[in-house]
XYZ file of C-alpha atoms in Angstrom:
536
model
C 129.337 9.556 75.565
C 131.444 9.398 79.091
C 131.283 13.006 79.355
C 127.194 12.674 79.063
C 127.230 9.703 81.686
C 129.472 11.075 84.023
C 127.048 14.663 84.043
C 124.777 12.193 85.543
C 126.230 10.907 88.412
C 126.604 12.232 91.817
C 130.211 11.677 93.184
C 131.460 12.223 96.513
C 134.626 13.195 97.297
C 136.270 12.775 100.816
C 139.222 14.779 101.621
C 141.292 16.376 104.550
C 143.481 19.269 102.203
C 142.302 22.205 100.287
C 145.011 21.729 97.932
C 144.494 17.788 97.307
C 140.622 18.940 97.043
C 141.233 21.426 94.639
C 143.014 19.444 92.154
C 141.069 16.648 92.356
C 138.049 18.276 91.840
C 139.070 20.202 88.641
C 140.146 16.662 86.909
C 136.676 15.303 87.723
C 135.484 18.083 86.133
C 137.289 17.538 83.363
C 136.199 14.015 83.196
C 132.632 15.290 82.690
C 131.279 15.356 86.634
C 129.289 17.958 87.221
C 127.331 17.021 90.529
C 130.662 16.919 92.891
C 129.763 16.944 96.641
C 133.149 17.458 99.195
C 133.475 16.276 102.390
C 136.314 17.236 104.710
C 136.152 14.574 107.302
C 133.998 10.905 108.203
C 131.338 12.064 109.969
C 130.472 14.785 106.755
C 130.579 12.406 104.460
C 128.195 10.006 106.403
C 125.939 13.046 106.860
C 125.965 13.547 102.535
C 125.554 9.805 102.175
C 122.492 9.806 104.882
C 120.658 12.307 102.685
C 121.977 11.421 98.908
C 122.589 8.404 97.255
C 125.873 8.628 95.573
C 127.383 6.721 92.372
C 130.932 7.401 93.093
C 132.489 7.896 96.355
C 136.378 8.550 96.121
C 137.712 8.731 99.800
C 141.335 9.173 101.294
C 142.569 6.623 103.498
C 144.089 9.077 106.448
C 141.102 11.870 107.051
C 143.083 13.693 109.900
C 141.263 13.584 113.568
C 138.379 11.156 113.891
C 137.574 8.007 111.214
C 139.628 6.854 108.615
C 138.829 5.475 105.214
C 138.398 2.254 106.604
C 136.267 3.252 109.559
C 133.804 5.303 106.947
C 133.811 2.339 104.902
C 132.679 0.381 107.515
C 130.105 2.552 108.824
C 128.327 3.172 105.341
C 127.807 -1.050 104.969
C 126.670 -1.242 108.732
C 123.847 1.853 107.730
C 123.092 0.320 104.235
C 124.261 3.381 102.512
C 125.802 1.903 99.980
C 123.883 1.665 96.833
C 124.152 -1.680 94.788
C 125.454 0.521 91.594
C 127.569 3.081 93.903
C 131.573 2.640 93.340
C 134.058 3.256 95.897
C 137.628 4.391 95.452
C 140.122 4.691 98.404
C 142.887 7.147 97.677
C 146.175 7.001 99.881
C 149.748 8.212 99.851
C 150.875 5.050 101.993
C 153.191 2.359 100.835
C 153.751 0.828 104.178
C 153.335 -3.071 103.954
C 150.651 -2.660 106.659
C 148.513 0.013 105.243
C 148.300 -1.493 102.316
C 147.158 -4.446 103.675
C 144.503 -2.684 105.561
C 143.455 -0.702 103.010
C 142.765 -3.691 100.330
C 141.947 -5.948 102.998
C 137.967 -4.000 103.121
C 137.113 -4.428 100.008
C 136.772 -1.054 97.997
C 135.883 -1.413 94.612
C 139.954 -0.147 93.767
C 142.298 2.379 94.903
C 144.653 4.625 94.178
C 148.168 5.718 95.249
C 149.315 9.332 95.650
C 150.411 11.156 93.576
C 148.043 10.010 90.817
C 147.594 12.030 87.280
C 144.432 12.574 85.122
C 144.879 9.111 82.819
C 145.499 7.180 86.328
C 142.173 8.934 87.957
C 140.174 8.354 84.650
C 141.190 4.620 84.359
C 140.522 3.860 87.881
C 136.806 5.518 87.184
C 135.682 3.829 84.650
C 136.693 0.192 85.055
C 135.181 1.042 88.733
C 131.659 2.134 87.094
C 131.505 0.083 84.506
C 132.080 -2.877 86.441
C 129.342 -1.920 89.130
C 127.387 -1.212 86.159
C 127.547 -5.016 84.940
C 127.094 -5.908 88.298
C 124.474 -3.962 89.536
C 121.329 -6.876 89.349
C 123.446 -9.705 91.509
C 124.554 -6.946 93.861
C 121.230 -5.461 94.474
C 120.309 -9.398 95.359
C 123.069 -9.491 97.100
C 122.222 -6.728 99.619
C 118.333 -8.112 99.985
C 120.260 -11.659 100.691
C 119.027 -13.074 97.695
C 121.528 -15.094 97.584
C 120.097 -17.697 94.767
C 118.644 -15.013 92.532
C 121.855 -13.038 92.640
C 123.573 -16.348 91.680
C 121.138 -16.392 88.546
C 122.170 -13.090 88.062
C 125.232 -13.651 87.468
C 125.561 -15.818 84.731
C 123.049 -13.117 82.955
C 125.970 -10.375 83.618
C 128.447 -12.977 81.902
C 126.177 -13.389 78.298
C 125.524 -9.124 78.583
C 128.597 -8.068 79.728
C 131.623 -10.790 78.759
C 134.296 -8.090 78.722
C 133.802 -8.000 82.626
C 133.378 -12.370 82.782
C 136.333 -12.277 85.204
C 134.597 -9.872 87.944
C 131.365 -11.743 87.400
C 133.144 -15.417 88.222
C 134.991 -13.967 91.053
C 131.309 -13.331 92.758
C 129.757 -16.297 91.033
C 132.368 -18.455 93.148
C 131.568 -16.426 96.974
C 127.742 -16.861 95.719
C 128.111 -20.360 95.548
C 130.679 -20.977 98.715
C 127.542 -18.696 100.601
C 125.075 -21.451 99.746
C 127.199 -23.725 100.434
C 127.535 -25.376 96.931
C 131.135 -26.773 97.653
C 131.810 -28.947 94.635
C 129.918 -26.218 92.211
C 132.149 -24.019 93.380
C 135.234 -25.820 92.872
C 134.149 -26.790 89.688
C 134.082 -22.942 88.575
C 137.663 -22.082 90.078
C 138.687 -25.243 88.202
C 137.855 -23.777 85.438
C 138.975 -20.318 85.845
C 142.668 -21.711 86.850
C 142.664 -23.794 83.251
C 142.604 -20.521 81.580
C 144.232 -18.608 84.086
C 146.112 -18.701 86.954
C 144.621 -15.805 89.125
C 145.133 -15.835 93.037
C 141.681 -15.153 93.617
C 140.179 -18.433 91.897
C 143.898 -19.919 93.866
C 142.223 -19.026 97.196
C 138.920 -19.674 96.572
C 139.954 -23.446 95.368
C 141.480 -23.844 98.701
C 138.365 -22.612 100.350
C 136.002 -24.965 98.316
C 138.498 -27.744 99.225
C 138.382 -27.039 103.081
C 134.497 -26.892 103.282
C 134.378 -30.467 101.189
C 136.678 -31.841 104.262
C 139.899 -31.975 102.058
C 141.713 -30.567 104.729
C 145.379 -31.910 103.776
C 144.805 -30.044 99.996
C 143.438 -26.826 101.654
C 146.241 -26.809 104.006
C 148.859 -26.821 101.056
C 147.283 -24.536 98.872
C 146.508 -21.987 101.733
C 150.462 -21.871 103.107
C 151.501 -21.027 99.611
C 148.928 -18.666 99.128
C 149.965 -16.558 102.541
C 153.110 -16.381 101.019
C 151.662 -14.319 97.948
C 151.225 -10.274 98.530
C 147.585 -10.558 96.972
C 146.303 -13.406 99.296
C 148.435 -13.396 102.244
C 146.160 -11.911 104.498
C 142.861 -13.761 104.047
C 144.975 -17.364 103.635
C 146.465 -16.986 107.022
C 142.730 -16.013 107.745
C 141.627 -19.233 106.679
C 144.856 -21.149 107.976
C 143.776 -20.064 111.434
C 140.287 -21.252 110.819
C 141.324 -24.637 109.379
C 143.402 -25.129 112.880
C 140.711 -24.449 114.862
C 138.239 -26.848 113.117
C 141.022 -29.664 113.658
C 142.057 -28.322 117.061
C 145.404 -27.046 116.374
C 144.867 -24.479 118.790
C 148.429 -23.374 119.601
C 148.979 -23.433 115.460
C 146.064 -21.019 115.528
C 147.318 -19.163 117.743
C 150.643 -18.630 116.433
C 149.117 -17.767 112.739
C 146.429 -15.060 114.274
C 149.237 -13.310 116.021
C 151.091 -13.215 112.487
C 148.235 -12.205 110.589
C 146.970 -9.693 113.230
C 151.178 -8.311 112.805
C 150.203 -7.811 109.470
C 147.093 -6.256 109.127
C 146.426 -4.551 112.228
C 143.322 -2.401 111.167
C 141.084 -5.641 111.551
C 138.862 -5.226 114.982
C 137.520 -8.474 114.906
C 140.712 -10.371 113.846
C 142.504 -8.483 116.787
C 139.327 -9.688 119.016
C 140.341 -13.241 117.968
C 143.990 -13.132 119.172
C 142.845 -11.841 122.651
C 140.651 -14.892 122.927
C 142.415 -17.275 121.667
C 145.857 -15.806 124.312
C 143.385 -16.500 126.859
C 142.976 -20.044 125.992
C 146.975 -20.680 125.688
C 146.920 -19.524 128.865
C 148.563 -15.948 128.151
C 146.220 -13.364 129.680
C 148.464 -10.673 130.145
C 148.599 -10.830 126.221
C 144.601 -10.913 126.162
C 144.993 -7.539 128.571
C 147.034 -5.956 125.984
C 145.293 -6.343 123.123
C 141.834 -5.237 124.631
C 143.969 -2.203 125.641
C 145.150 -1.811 121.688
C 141.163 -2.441 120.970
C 140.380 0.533 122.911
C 142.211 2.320 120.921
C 141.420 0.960 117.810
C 137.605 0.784 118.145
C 137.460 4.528 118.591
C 135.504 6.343 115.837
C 134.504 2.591 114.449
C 131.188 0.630 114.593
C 133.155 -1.082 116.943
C 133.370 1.820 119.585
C 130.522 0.322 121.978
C 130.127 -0.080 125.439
C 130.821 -3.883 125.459
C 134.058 -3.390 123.727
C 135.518 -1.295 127.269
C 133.594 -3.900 129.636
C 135.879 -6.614 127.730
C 138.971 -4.784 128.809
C 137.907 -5.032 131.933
C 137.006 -8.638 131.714
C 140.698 -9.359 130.562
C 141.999 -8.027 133.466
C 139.902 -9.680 135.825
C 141.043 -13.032 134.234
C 144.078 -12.019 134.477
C 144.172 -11.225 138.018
C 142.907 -15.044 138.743
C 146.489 -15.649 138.543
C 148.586 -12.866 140.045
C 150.241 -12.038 143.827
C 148.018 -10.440 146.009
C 149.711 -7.359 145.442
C 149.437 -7.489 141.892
C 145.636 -8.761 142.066
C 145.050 -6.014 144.183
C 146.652 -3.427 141.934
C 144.739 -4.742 138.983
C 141.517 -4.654 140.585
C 141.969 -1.222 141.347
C 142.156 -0.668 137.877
C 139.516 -1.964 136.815
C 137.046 -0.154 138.864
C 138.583 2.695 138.440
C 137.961 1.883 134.331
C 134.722 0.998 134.500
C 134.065 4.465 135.895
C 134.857 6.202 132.579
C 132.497 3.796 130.375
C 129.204 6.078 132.018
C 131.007 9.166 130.465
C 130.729 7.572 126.671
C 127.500 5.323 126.842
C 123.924 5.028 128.235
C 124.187 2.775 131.622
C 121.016 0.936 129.783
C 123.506 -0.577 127.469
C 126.239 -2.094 129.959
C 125.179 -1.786 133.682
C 124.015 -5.915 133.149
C 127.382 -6.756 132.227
C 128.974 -3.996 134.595
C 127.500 -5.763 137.737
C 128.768 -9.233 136.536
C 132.055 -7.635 136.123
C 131.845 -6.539 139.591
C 130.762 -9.732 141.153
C 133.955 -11.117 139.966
C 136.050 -8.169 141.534
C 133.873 -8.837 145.153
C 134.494 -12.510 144.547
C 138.051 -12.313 143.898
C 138.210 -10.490 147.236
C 136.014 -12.966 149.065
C 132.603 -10.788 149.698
C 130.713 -13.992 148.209
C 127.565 -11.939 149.510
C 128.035 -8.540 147.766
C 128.676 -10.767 144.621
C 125.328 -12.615 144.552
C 123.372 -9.197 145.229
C 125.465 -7.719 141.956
C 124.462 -10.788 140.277
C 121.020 -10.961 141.097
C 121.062 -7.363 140.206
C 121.890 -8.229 136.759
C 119.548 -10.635 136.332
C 116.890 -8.076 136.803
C 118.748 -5.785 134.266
C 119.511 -8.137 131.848
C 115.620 -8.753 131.294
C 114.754 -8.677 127.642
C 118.261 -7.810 126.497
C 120.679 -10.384 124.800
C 124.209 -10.480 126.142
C 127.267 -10.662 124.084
C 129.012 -13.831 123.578
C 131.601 -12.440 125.503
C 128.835 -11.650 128.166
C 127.427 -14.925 128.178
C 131.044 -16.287 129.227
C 131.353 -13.792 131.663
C 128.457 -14.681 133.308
C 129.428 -18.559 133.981
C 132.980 -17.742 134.900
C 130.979 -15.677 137.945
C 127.900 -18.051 138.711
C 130.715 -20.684 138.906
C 133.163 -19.171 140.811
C 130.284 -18.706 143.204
C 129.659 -21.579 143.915
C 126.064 -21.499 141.401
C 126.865 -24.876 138.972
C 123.176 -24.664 137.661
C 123.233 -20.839 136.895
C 126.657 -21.374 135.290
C 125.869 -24.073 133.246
C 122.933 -22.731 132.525
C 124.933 -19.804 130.379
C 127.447 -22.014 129.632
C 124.416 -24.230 127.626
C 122.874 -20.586 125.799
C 126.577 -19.614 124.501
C 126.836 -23.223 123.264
C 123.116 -23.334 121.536
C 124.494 -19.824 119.888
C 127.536 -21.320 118.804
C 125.464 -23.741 116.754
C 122.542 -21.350 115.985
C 124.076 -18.146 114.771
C 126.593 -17.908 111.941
C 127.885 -14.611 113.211
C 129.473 -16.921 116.119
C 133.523 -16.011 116.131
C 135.110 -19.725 116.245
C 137.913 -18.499 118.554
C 135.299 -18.006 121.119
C 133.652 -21.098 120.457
C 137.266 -22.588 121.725
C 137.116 -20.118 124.263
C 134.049 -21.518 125.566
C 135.004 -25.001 124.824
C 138.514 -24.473 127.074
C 136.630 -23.170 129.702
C 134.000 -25.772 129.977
C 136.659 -28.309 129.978
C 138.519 -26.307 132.783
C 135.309 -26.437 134.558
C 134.798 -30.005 134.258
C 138.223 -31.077 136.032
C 137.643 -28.054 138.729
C 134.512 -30.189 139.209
C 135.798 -33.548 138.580
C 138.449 -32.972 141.470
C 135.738 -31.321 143.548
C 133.520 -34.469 143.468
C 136.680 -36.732 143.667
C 137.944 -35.120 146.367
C 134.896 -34.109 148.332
C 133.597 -38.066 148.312
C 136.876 -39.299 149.323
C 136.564 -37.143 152.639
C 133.290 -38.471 152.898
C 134.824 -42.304 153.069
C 137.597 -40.742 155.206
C 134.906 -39.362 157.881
C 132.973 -42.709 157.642
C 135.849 -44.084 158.942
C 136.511 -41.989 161.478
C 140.028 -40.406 159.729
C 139.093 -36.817 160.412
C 142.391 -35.042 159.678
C 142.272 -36.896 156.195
C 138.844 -35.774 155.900
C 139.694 -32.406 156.526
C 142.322 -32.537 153.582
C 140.121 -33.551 151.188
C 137.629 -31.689 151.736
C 140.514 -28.869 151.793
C 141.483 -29.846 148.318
C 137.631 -29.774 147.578
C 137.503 -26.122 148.680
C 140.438 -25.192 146.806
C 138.533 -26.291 142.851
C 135.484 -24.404 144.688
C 136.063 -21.820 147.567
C 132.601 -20.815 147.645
C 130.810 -23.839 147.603
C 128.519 -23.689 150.646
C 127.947 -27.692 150.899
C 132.189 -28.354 150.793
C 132.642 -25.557 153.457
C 129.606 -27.840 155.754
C 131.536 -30.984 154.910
C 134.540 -29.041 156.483
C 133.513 -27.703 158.937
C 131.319 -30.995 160.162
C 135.059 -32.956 159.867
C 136.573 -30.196 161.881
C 133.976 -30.330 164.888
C 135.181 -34.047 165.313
C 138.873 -32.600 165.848
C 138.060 -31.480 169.258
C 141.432 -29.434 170.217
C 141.626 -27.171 167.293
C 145.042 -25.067 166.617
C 145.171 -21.630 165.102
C 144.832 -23.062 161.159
C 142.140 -24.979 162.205
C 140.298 -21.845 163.718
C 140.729 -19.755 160.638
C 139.348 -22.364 158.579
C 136.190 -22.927 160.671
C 135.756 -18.962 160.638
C 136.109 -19.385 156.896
C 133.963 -21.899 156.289
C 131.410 -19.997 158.957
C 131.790 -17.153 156.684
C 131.272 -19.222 153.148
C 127.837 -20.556 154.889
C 126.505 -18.047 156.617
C 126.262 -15.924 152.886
C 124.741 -19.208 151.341
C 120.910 -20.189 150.678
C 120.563 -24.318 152.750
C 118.252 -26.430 151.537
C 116.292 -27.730 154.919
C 117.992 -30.694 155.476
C 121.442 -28.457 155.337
C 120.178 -25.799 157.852
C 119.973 -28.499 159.981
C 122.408 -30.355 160.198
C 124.647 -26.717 160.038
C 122.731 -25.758 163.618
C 124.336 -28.732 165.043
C 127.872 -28.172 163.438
C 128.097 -24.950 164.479
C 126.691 -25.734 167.757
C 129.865 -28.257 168.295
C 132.269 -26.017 166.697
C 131.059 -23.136 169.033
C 131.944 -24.884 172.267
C 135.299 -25.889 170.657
C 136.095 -22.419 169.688
């Protein structure tokens, strides 16, 4: 009866060596297949999935030059060419810790070590079928996001097919964590652990527990569970969430870099880490793990035009706080970077968040006015296209740094409405965000403070102490047009000026001169500069 059911289904077998190809294929077709379909690399086996829908797909991890396993993998969910009954094996000869890891980590339906014989192959098969068989109705669902139907679903698997109750559970518990039906769901692991203690229904417990706010419980169960082979990886996944949520973010920190250590295949976990370095203040660290992204994105859904630009906005940030040899140096590198992205990708999908990037550079080297061209540039680009989160953040770092509050908090507001809105939002960059509004906020804070107490100090006649608050003003915001006026009025009152004094006026000149005045501020600038002229 196997051999007849197996005749029927298309398999697709992905594999780098003739040899490995060869004797593969002969025990399929001794297991009965008859419709076998080889692919030597990624990109063939994408092109066989694009035109047939398969029922089996057994795929080697390591594929030679271009995408691995886990890359293919990825790319079949992104294009929906996965069929709800379609089974996939992963086949690999590592034992490394870390590939292992990385390959269980994406979910195949099982896998195999080299060298495997005809009774391993055959076993692997037909639990892997038959399983997808049983689940074939709540998976369908799943993939139209049905979520509540497949959840019905399920519990119809469990009556027809009880041999395969434990598979069917396992789902019925993500089904019911996906809508958000907490204490249903911890109900069912309950139950499961009563009968059995599987590390599955252990970690899923621990993830009912931490959505029902019972942080303390989660907390336990999850350390014990990273400590476990099975669930090590997606515990320390969840550890690092649970720290954010109650603002442990150095704890976070420290358990992202641990689990990115150990499963390094992850784009978006690595992604995580470089945000969350930036927010412990390590940027250098941010730097070099866009630099491993880079590498890592290649051949993956992940290879896109906004994954370069956010190399390049790491090292901008991290130039913020370098020498000005080392700031110079860095900059340097970056432009000469973003050359290469028009050599991969259409300038339709990045030149937006290219000119932003380069408003920062022009900033960074004080051409305030070159920087508000590139940014009004990008406005005009960025019409009718939605930035990237990290875009978004890009932006208000630039509209504040010059000088624009309203513009900055204006992105500042739409990355905080998507935090809320969109359950795609990363949580590391939600703290991003969240560190760099507060940052923001005492640049600001100490601005105001700072810029009113020269204010009182000018009242008064105390020009030189005017002149150092408004200083320290400058300083939170260099190119804040009204700050440099303030300074530059409080200077004019000095009347002898030495050669400090003259460079800051110049400065100041410079600051305002690139700056749109409201009325009242053209005016009263005529007559500063008037005074300041004479003195000069």
């Amino acid at each position: 009866m196997k051999t007849i059911c197996y005749q029927t289904k298309k398999i697709l077998l992905v594999e780098d060596y003739d040899q490995v190809i060869a004797y593969t294929k002969s025990m399929l077709v001794l297991l009965g297949f008859s419709q076998i379909v080889v692919a030597k690399n990624a990109e063939a086996a994408l092109h066989a999935c694009r035109k047939t829908h398969f029922d089996l797909i057994l795929c080697d991890y390591n594929l030679g030059q271009g995408r691995d396993g886990y890359q293919l993998f990825e790319a079949l969910k992104a294009e929906s060419l996965l069929k709800a009954d379609c089974s996939f094996i992963v086949v690999s000869g590592e034992r490394h810790r870390q590939d292992v890891y990385g390959m269980v980590e994406f979910l195949p339906d099982d896998y195999l070590l080299k060298p495997f014989n005809y009774a391993g192959l055959q076993r692997r098969i037909e639990r892997a079928i038959e399983v997808k068989q049983a689940l074939c109705q709540p998976y369908q669902l799943i993939a139209e996001e049905n979520y509540a139907d497949a959840l019905q679903a399920c519990d119809v698997a469990i009556e027809e097919h009880p041999k395969y109750q434990t598979y069917v559970r396992r789902l019925k518990g993500e089904l019911l964590v996906k809508l958000g039906r907490y204490h249903s769901a911890e109900q069912l692991y309950q139950d499961v652990l009563s009968f059995r203690e599987l590390p599955w229904a252990r970690l899923g417990l621990a993830v009912a527990k931490f959505n029902l706010q019972q942080e303390a419980e989660a907390e336990l169960m999850l350390a014990e569970l990273s400590q476990q082979a099975e669930t090590k990886i997606e515990a320390m996944d969840w550890l690092c969430k649970l720290y954010l949520k109650q603002s442990k973010v150095q704890d976070a920190f420290e358990m992202v870099r641990q689990v990115a250590e150990a499963s390094p295949k992850n784009y978006l976990r690595q992604h995580r880490l470089a945000n969350l370095a930036v927010v412990n203040n390590q940027p250098e660290l941010a730097v070099r793990v866009h630099a491993r992204l880079l590498e890592a994105a290649r051949y993956s859904i992940h290879d896109t035009a906004d994954n370069m630009l956010n190399y390049a906005r790491a090292m901008v940030q991290a130039a913020q706080h370098q020498t000005e040899r080392e700031k110079q140096r860095t900059l340097a590198k970056v432009c000469s970077f973003i050359k290469d992205i028009k050599k991969r990708f259409s300038p339709d999908s990045y030149m937006q968040d290219q000119r932003v990037i380069e408003a920062r550079i022009d900033l960074l080297l004080g051409h305030k006015d070159k920087a508000v061209a590139k940014l009004q540039q990008s406005e005009e680009l960025s019409l009718g296209k939605a930035p990237s989160p990290s875009g978004l953040l890009d932006r208000a770092r630039a509209y504040f740094e010059a000088g624009n509050l309203a513009m900055s908090d204006h992105y500042m507001k739409e990355l905080s409405d998507k935090a809320q809105a969109t359950e795609w939002y990363d949580t590391s960059v939600l703290v991003m965000y969240r560190a760099e509004q507060d940052k923001y906020a005492e640049k600001r804070d100490l601005m105001i403070d700072s810029n009113n107490a020269g204010m009182e100090a000018y009242r008064k006649g105390h020009y030189s102490d005017a002149i150092r608050y408004f200083c320290e003003a400058q300083k939170a915001m260099p190119a804040n047009a009204n700050i440099a006026l303030n300074l530059l009025q409080a200077i004019s009152q000095k009347g002898r000026l030495n050669n400090e004094l003259i460079d800051l006026s110049h400065q100041c000149i410079d600051v305002i001169d690139k700056a749109s005045l409201f009325f009242e501020q053209r005016q009263r600038y005529q007559l500063v500069k008037q005074n300041i002229q004479q003195i000069l």
